[in-house]
Amino acid sequence: LGLTSVTTSTRARASNVATIVTASAHGLVTGDTVTVSGLGGTGYNATAVVTVTNATTFTYANTGGNEGSTADTGGTVAAPVDFRDSNRSVGCPVGQYGL
């Protein structure tokens, strides 16, 4: 459940919209909520709803000064566990996890 965390490659911001490029495919879809952490630029770290541009790029509302594309490999993008997918079965073995 949930997506595997991916690292960032670059960050940018224009007109209060941050654009993040990841080092590998992020697996996100538009409307997902992600937590962005560890970025070096001021104000980029956030929990936000994203708009996906392509397999390695997404944007989110982010108030701050404009900044051109800047290398930033210290960031991590993680999506919380999400139970919206009704096509998946989740099971828990009896006797484990305090059940």
mmCIF file of C-alpha atoms in Angstrom:
data_model
loop_
_atom_site.group_PDB
_atom_site.id
_atom_site.type_symbol
_atom_site.label_atom_id
_atom_site.label_comp_id
_atom_site.label_asym_id
_atom_site.label_seq_id
_atom_site.Cartn_x
_atom_site.Cartn_y
_atom_site.Cartn_z
ATOM 1 C CA LEU A 1 0.000 0.000 0.000
ATOM 2 C CA GLY A 2 1.184 3.483 -0.751
ATOM 3 C CA LEU A 3 3.898 4.463 -3.151
ATOM 4 C CA THR A 4 7.596 3.999 -2.639
ATOM 5 C CA SER A 5 9.418 7.235 -1.817
ATOM 6 C CA VAL A 6 11.437 8.781 -4.624
ATOM 7 C CA THR A 7 14.236 11.328 -4.516
ATOM 8 C CA THR A 8 14.216 14.696 -6.218
ATOM 9 C CA SER A 9 16.417 15.964 -9.053
ATOM 10 C CA THR A 10 15.352 19.586 -9.439
ATOM 11 C CA ARG A 11 12.992 22.178 -7.995
ATOM 12 C CA ALA A 12 11.562 25.381 -9.436
ATOM 13 C CA ARG A 13 8.810 27.858 -8.593
ATOM 14 C CA ALA A 14 6.898 30.344 -10.745
ATOM 15 C CA SER A 15 3.732 32.277 -9.889
ATOM 16 C CA ASN A 16 3.323 30.344 -6.605
ATOM 17 C CA VAL A 17 3.467 26.909 -8.257
ATOM 18 C CA ALA A 18 6.360 24.569 -7.447
ATOM 19 C CA THR A 19 7.615 22.139 -10.083
ATOM 20 C CA ILE A 20 9.495 19.077 -8.844
ATOM 21 C CA VAL A 21 11.390 16.643 -11.060
ATOM 22 C CA THR A 22 12.174 13.265 -9.498
ATOM 23 C CA ALA A 23 15.171 11.037 -10.157
ATOM 24 C CA SER A 24 12.925 8.140 -11.225
ATOM 25 C CA ALA A 25 9.270 7.594 -12.114
ATOM 26 C CA HIS A 26 7.155 8.799 -9.183
ATOM 27 C CA GLY A 27 3.974 6.743 -9.812
ATOM 28 C CA LEU A 28 1.699 9.628 -8.807
ATOM 29 C CA VAL A 29 -1.579 10.673 -10.410
ATOM 30 C CA THR A 30 -3.141 14.120 -10.429
ATOM 31 C CA GLY A 31 -5.008 14.643 -7.169
ATOM 32 C CA ASP A 32 -2.663 12.555 -5.012
ATOM 33 C CA THR A 33 -1.502 14.095 -1.746
ATOM 34 C CA VAL A 34 2.248 13.861 -1.194
ATOM 35 C CA THR A 35 4.744 14.924 1.430
ATOM 36 C CA VAL A 36 7.794 16.694 0.033
ATOM 37 C CA SER A 37 10.691 16.936 2.482
ATOM 38 C CA GLY A 38 14.413 17.613 2.532
ATOM 39 C CA LEU A 39 14.482 20.160 -0.299
ATOM 40 C CA GLY A 40 17.079 22.889 0.090
ATOM 41 C CA GLY A 41 14.988 25.790 -1.161
ATOM 42 C CA THR A 42 12.935 27.939 1.192
ATOM 43 C CA GLY A 43 9.315 26.890 1.537
ATOM 44 C CA TYR A 44 9.227 23.867 -0.791
ATOM 45 C CA ASN A 45 8.760 21.249 1.926
ATOM 46 C CA ALA A 46 5.039 20.632 2.276
ATOM 47 C CA THR A 47 2.174 18.201 2.200
ATOM 48 C CA ALA A 48 0.243 19.073 -0.944
ATOM 49 C CA VAL A 49 -2.122 17.882 -3.661
ATOM 50 C CA VAL A 50 -0.242 17.454 -6.939
ATOM 51 C CA THR A 51 -0.858 17.884 -10.638
ATOM 52 C CA VAL A 52 1.166 15.356 -12.631
ATOM 53 C CA THR A 53 2.944 16.621 -15.745
ATOM 54 C CA ASN A 54 4.712 13.385 -16.709
ATOM 55 C CA ALA A 55 6.272 10.262 -15.144
ATOM 56 C CA THR A 56 8.980 12.262 -13.353
ATOM 57 C CA THR A 57 7.468 15.745 -12.959
ATOM 58 C CA PHE A 58 4.642 17.169 -10.852
ATOM 59 C CA THR A 59 3.495 20.562 -9.606
ATOM 60 C CA TYR A 60 1.719 21.861 -6.502
ATOM 61 C CA ALA A 61 0.575 25.204 -5.103
ATOM 62 C CA ASN A 62 3.510 26.712 -3.217
ATOM 63 C CA THR A 63 3.715 30.341 -2.155
ATOM 64 C CA GLY A 64 7.143 31.882 -2.527
ATOM 65 C CA GLY A 65 9.484 33.807 -4.762
ATOM 66 C CA ASN A 66 10.091 32.688 -8.326
ATOM 67 C CA GLU A 67 13.113 30.426 -8.788
ATOM 68 C CA GLY A 68 14.393 28.857 -11.981
ATOM 69 C CA SER A 69 15.155 25.163 -12.222
ATOM 70 C CA THR A 70 17.721 24.351 -9.529
ATOM 71 C CA ALA A 71 19.461 21.037 -8.864
ATOM 72 C CA ASP A 72 18.238 19.605 -5.561
ATOM 73 C CA THR A 73 18.939 15.920 -4.947
ATOM 74 C CA GLY A 74 18.361 16.047 -1.172
ATOM 75 C CA GLY A 75 14.581 15.893 -1.315
ATOM 76 C CA THR A 76 12.187 12.990 -0.862
ATOM 77 C CA VAL A 77 8.653 12.639 -2.188
ATOM 78 C CA ALA A 78 6.361 10.220 -0.359
ATOM 79 C CA ALA A 79 2.673 9.476 -0.734
ATOM 80 C CA PRO A 80 0.647 8.431 2.293
ATOM 81 C CA VAL A 81 -1.212 5.125 2.317
ATOM 82 C CA ASP A 82 -4.401 5.558 0.348
ATOM 83 C CA PHE A 83 -7.414 3.263 0.426
ATOM 84 C CA ARG A 84 -9.297 4.785 -2.530
ATOM 85 C CA ASP A 85 -8.475 1.870 -4.848
ATOM 86 C CA SER A 86 -11.496 -0.411 -4.532
ATOM 87 C CA ASN A 87 -9.913 -3.037 -6.781
ATOM 88 C CA ARG A 88 -7.416 -4.230 -4.168
ATOM 89 C CA SER A 89 -7.955 -6.791 -1.453
ATOM 90 C CA VAL A 90 -6.227 -6.308 1.862
ATOM 91 C CA GLY A 91 -5.881 -9.225 4.229
ATOM 92 C CA CYS A 92 -4.392 -9.758 7.627
ATOM 93 C CA PRO A 93 -3.477 -13.233 8.885
ATOM 94 C CA VAL A 94 -5.472 -14.241 11.961
ATOM 95 C CA GLY A 95 -3.382 -14.221 15.118
ATOM 96 C CA GLN A 96 -0.969 -11.538 13.938
ATOM 97 C CA TYR A 97 -0.869 -7.840 14.689
ATOM 98 C CA GLY A 98 -2.923 -8.198 17.836
ATOM 99 C CA LEU A 99 -6.036 -9.547 16.099
#
